[in-house]
XYZ file of C-alpha atoms in Angstrom:
361
model
C 35.619 -50.629 -20.230
C 35.751 -48.171 -17.421
C 33.273 -47.694 -14.626
C 33.569 -43.907 -14.365
C 30.721 -43.307 -16.783
C 30.090 -39.776 -17.996
C 26.623 -38.398 -17.230
C 24.937 -35.737 -19.313
C 27.548 -32.999 -19.189
C 28.266 -29.483 -20.249
C 31.176 -27.103 -20.154
C 34.960 -27.496 -19.981
C 36.483 -30.197 -22.185
C 33.098 -31.922 -22.399
C 31.361 -29.319 -24.488
C 30.016 -30.376 -27.873
C 29.775 -26.809 -29.190
C 32.024 -26.149 -32.178
C 35.473 -24.849 -31.311
C 38.317 -23.537 -33.421
C 41.073 -26.120 -33.766
C 44.290 -24.714 -32.249
C 47.069 -24.301 -34.783
C 49.357 -26.781 -33.021
C 46.798 -29.516 -33.777
C 46.184 -28.560 -37.408
C 47.685 -31.831 -38.669
C 44.715 -33.718 -37.179
C 42.442 -32.223 -39.834
C 41.504 -34.908 -42.335
C 42.695 -37.702 -40.015
C 40.330 -40.472 -38.908
C 40.482 -40.832 -35.123
C 39.405 -43.641 -32.803
C 38.838 -43.173 -29.050
C 38.318 -46.336 -26.992
C 36.712 -46.060 -23.563
C 34.413 -43.267 -24.746
C 31.875 -43.934 -21.977
C 34.455 -43.110 -19.318
C 35.392 -39.727 -17.933
C 38.691 -39.326 -19.775
C 37.686 -41.063 -22.999
C 34.372 -39.240 -23.060
C 36.010 -35.863 -22.598
C 38.489 -36.643 -25.383
C 35.717 -37.772 -27.744
C 33.740 -34.609 -27.072
C 36.716 -32.328 -27.555
C 37.683 -33.923 -30.862
C 34.079 -33.674 -32.031
C 33.938 -30.044 -30.899
C 36.969 -29.394 -33.104
C 34.876 -30.913 -35.925
C 37.373 -33.718 -36.451
C 36.516 -37.158 -37.843
C 36.207 -39.260 -34.692
C 34.493 -42.467 -33.620
C 34.322 -43.874 -30.087
C 34.084 -47.357 -28.645
C 32.473 -48.458 -25.370
C 32.074 -51.678 -23.405
C 28.281 -52.045 -23.411
C 25.537 -51.530 -25.985
C 23.539 -49.224 -23.710
C 26.575 -46.939 -23.452
C 26.849 -46.867 -27.232
C 23.156 -46.039 -27.546
C 23.528 -43.148 -25.112
C 26.398 -41.626 -27.073
C 24.595 -42.150 -30.374
C 21.620 -40.251 -29.019
C 24.013 -37.359 -28.388
C 25.048 -37.516 -32.030
C 28.369 -39.344 -31.722
C 29.478 -42.304 -33.808
C 30.076 -45.193 -31.479
C 30.735 -48.936 -31.554
C 30.935 -51.656 -28.889
C 34.429 -53.036 -28.175
C 34.916 -55.602 -25.403
C 38.593 -55.932 -24.479
C 37.794 -59.344 -22.991
C 36.472 -60.662 -26.287
C 38.339 -63.404 -28.143
C 37.078 -62.035 -31.469
C 39.475 -60.122 -33.754
C 39.695 -56.347 -33.345
C 40.646 -55.696 -36.969
C 37.349 -54.086 -37.982
C 37.663 -51.319 -35.378
C 40.921 -49.966 -36.795
C 40.280 -50.218 -40.524
C 40.852 -46.836 -42.231
C 41.818 -45.269 -38.882
C 44.842 -42.943 -38.758
C 45.224 -42.403 -34.993
C 44.069 -44.604 -32.123
C 43.661 -43.148 -28.633
C 43.381 -46.270 -26.504
C 41.805 -45.129 -23.246
C 39.599 -48.131 -22.409
C 40.627 -50.275 -19.457
C 39.199 -52.411 -16.706
C 39.187 -50.078 -13.708
C 37.610 -50.287 -10.243
C 35.830 -53.491 -11.265
C 36.478 -55.115 -7.886
C 34.248 -58.071 -8.718
C 36.819 -59.374 -11.230
C 40.071 -61.170 -10.416
C 43.551 -60.198 -11.591
C 43.536 -62.703 -14.449
C 40.494 -60.939 -15.923
C 42.145 -57.562 -15.434
C 45.214 -58.899 -17.240
C 43.145 -60.110 -20.171
C 41.634 -56.650 -20.600
C 44.471 -54.308 -19.690
C 47.378 -56.247 -21.165
C 46.118 -58.809 -23.658
C 43.231 -56.740 -25.021
C 45.347 -53.606 -25.320
C 48.130 -55.513 -27.081
C 45.677 -57.182 -29.457
C 44.255 -53.789 -30.430
C 47.762 -52.382 -30.923
C 48.745 -55.285 -33.176
C 45.550 -54.925 -35.188
C 46.236 -51.196 -35.581
C 49.761 -51.803 -36.864
C 48.522 -54.433 -39.307
C 45.826 -52.044 -40.568
C 48.332 -49.271 -41.261
C 47.354 -46.953 -38.402
C 49.896 -44.121 -38.199
C 49.856 -43.555 -34.411
C 48.784 -45.459 -31.339
C 48.492 -43.334 -28.197
C 48.104 -45.704 -25.255
C 46.591 -44.390 -22.023
C 48.577 -45.883 -19.165
C 48.701 -44.398 -15.643
C 51.174 -42.776 -13.285
C 50.062 -45.558 -10.962
C 52.705 -47.792 -12.548
C 55.051 -45.946 -10.151
C 52.784 -46.756 -7.194
C 53.646 -45.177 -3.862
C 56.380 -42.970 -5.288
C 59.732 -43.228 -3.496
C 61.517 -40.628 -5.677
C 59.914 -37.196 -5.491
C 59.130 -35.727 -7.882
C 58.637 -38.922 -9.877
C 60.166 -39.073 -13.359
C 59.247 -41.437 -16.166
C 62.428 -43.360 -15.337
C 61.551 -43.777 -11.646
C 61.331 -47.436 -10.636
C 57.980 -49.119 -11.173
C 56.071 -49.939 -8.004
C 52.456 -50.872 -8.900
C 50.335 -51.366 -5.805
C 47.195 -53.229 -6.975
C 45.779 -55.318 -9.786
C 44.752 -52.313 -11.867
C 48.210 -50.756 -11.778
C 50.001 -54.092 -12.207
C 47.982 -54.969 -15.283
C 48.261 -51.470 -16.755
C 52.024 -51.697 -16.377
C 51.992 -55.121 -18.022
C 49.987 -53.663 -20.904
C 52.337 -50.718 -21.385
C 55.383 -53.008 -21.393
C 53.767 -55.465 -23.819
C 52.795 -52.702 -26.235
C 56.270 -51.189 -26.212
C 57.878 -54.615 -26.672
C 55.679 -55.172 -29.718
C 56.328 -51.669 -31.070
C 60.070 -52.343 -31.046
C 59.489 -55.018 -33.672
C 57.875 -52.572 -36.106
C 59.732 -51.049 -39.080
C 61.574 -47.773 -38.510
C 58.856 -45.935 -40.419
C 56.029 -47.998 -38.890
C 53.308 -47.021 -36.449
C 54.316 -44.465 -33.805
C 53.523 -45.778 -30.329
C 53.363 -43.544 -27.250
C 52.234 -44.068 -23.654
C 50.407 -41.260 -21.854
C 50.338 -41.659 -18.052
C 47.586 -39.519 -16.494
C 47.785 -38.469 -12.851
C 44.714 -38.030 -10.612
C 42.365 -36.703 -13.305
C 39.439 -34.589 -12.099
C 37.229 -31.739 -13.248
C 33.670 -31.182 -14.496
C 32.189 -34.577 -15.317
C 34.370 -36.573 -12.928
C 32.570 -39.066 -10.705
C 35.574 -40.821 -9.142
C 36.405 -37.976 -6.744
C 32.749 -37.142 -6.097
C 32.632 -38.914 -2.723
C 35.660 -36.975 -1.515
C 34.040 -33.662 -2.493
C 30.691 -34.720 -1.021
C 32.131 -35.619 2.363
C 34.248 -32.475 2.602
C 31.453 -30.147 1.521
C 28.925 -31.828 3.832
C 31.247 -31.603 6.841
C 31.496 -35.398 7.180
C 35.065 -35.900 5.979
C 37.614 -37.699 8.138
C 41.248 -37.798 7.032
C 42.704 -41.310 6.949
C 46.280 -40.931 8.159
C 48.123 -37.665 8.698
C 47.399 -35.976 5.364
C 51.099 -35.408 4.688
C 51.344 -37.557 1.552
C 51.723 -35.716 -1.754
C 48.836 -35.401 -4.226
C 49.152 -34.283 -7.849
C 45.948 -33.490 -9.691
C 45.463 -33.563 -13.447
C 42.618 -31.393 -14.743
C 40.586 -33.005 -17.518
C 41.231 -30.109 -19.933
C 44.992 -30.504 -19.516
C 44.716 -34.277 -19.863
C 42.791 -34.015 -23.137
C 45.339 -31.555 -24.506
C 48.143 -33.955 -23.619
C 46.598 -36.713 -25.750
C 46.486 -34.360 -28.718
C 50.073 -33.304 -28.007
C 51.078 -36.977 -28.216
C 49.248 -37.286 -31.533
C 51.027 -34.411 -33.289
C 54.542 -34.392 -31.824
C 57.429 -35.483 -34.095
C 58.210 -39.200 -34.175
C 61.663 -38.632 -32.648
C 60.051 -37.008 -29.609
C 57.394 -39.585 -28.786
C 57.946 -43.011 -30.356
C 58.451 -45.654 -27.657
C 58.260 -42.928 -25.022
C 56.059 -42.601 -21.926
C 54.947 -39.284 -20.439
C 53.679 -38.480 -16.956
C 50.877 -35.902 -17.203
C 49.480 -33.714 -14.418
C 48.385 -30.119 -13.775
C 49.805 -27.270 -11.708
C 52.025 -28.363 -8.799
C 51.811 -31.271 -6.338
C 50.424 -30.451 -2.898
C 49.944 -32.270 0.392
C 46.695 -34.208 0.605
C 45.731 -32.162 3.639
C 46.197 -28.990 1.573
C 44.006 -30.451 -1.169
C 41.250 -31.112 1.362
C 41.539 -27.550 2.661
C 41.386 -26.191 -0.913
C 38.166 -28.085 -1.579
C 36.663 -26.757 1.647
C 37.789 -23.196 0.901
C 36.506 -23.215 -2.684
C 33.243 -24.728 -1.468
C 32.802 -22.152 1.273
C 32.720 -24.630 4.160
C 34.813 -25.132 7.280
C 38.046 -27.052 6.899
C 37.730 -30.606 8.285
C 39.920 -31.570 11.222
C 39.002 -35.176 12.084
C 41.502 -38.029 11.512
C 41.422 -41.831 11.743
C 44.352 -44.294 11.608
C 45.115 -46.131 8.371
C 45.457 -49.738 9.557
C 41.850 -50.508 10.600
C 40.423 -48.890 7.464
C 42.816 -50.827 5.225
C 41.874 -54.072 7.009
C 38.185 -53.294 6.581
C 38.789 -52.792 2.861
C 40.512 -56.159 2.566
C 37.704 -57.943 4.402
C 35.039 -56.266 2.255
C 36.840 -57.256 -0.958
C 37.004 -60.889 0.172
C 33.371 -61.008 1.260
C 31.968 -59.259 -1.810
C 34.055 -61.115 -4.452
C 31.851 -64.262 -4.657
C 28.847 -62.045 -5.387
C 30.682 -60.107 -8.157
C 29.594 -56.887 -6.486
C 31.530 -53.759 -5.596
C 32.277 -53.521 -1.864
C 31.546 -50.323 0.090
C 35.276 -49.874 0.745
C 38.360 -51.387 -0.870
C 42.109 -51.128 -0.400
C 42.764 -49.081 -3.518
C 40.614 -46.276 -2.113
C 42.584 -46.374 1.131
C 45.757 -46.035 -0.956
C 44.546 -42.569 -1.955
C 45.379 -41.463 1.597
C 48.710 -43.284 1.934
C 50.532 -43.156 -1.426
C 52.746 -40.244 -2.477
C 52.070 -38.757 -5.905
C 54.231 -35.936 -7.249
C 55.473 -35.857 -10.833
C 58.190 -34.109 -12.795
C 56.588 -32.836 -16.015
C 59.841 -31.720 -17.668
C 59.809 -34.469 -20.286
C 56.241 -33.676 -21.340
C 57.022 -29.976 -21.568
C 60.151 -30.485 -23.647
C 59.042 -33.279 -25.975
C 55.290 -32.715 -26.235
C 55.185 -28.948 -25.834
C 52.714 -29.733 -23.044
C 51.719 -26.913 -20.735
C 49.283 -27.117 -17.832
C 46.635 -24.416 -18.155
C 44.513 -25.087 -15.061
C 45.757 -24.358 -11.546
C 44.459 -26.272 -8.538
C 42.133 -23.595 -7.067
C 40.517 -22.861 -10.448
C 40.057 -26.532 -11.306
C 38.581 -27.341 -7.902
C 36.188 -24.382 -8.168
C 35.051 -25.575 -11.627
C 34.495 -29.073 -10.298
C 32.442 -27.923 -7.310
C 30.346 -25.674 -9.562
C 29.632 -28.638 -11.861
C 28.729 -30.941 -8.964
C 26.377 -28.313 -7.567
C 24.808 -27.655 -10.949
C 24.066 -31.378 -11.253
C 22.711 -31.555 -7.700
C 25.473 -33.947 -6.625
C 26.723 -31.913 -3.665
């Protein structure tokens, strides 16, 4: 139930060519794995990587046409609607590990109550069904956005919550509800972990496409002063972090949340310059103030809501230019044995190459 659908892809974590399973993930062999949100960027990359490792994996998507597309690629796929009132039991029967990535995201035509039904109630219902079915692990994809505009830099998992919009508020509500339920399970019951991705990007990503397009076409204008912190998370690192959550000892991960990102945080202005440099274009210099753009986003959301259509600009996108994001990855390194492998220049170069190969920039 994400809107960042994965087009026909190739390379990086999206490859379907057979790969050797790294030794640290050997325990996944023989396990039955479920990936929800398999039509999205993150869920799709995870599904493809698990399949490339020749593991036993099935995906779920929101719509039948998405399932058909993945089936044509050779994946096993089912339709799971987090808004449905039907039981979710059938999806988790005989499953050993659930990677719950599906969420309502950037669906601006829906109100917060609908978001809550998907991102809290639907996620909790799936978690309960998994526990009842005897699933061994439930890895829940949350978001670093539960910390919102971070006031403590770098942000730790214990930093105060500060969700800024309906997506982040409902994702936080879902994470809390799942952990509250998991505390009621037996000591040897299902292991429950929350993985909080940062600003995930890389080959296959469509959410940051407009940013890359405007920079590489020379049409980009910075909203604000560009001094806020940005922390990218490359898709390859993000996929690895899910697998790290799935194999780490219970004592390290049960009822624990982990912030996940790549390389080091940088100023947003530096990120823009990196994209320009890696793309071989001049660095943009234009700036516009935040307030009028934010107000335009609010007005567009109000006007477009009755038509259940996505507005051309919305406040969450403006938040990209105003919210600080910088994360301390110490906990993930120590408890998950997580290590970022992709630095910012390399990841940005890969992303530009993929966009250009697909004729998107």
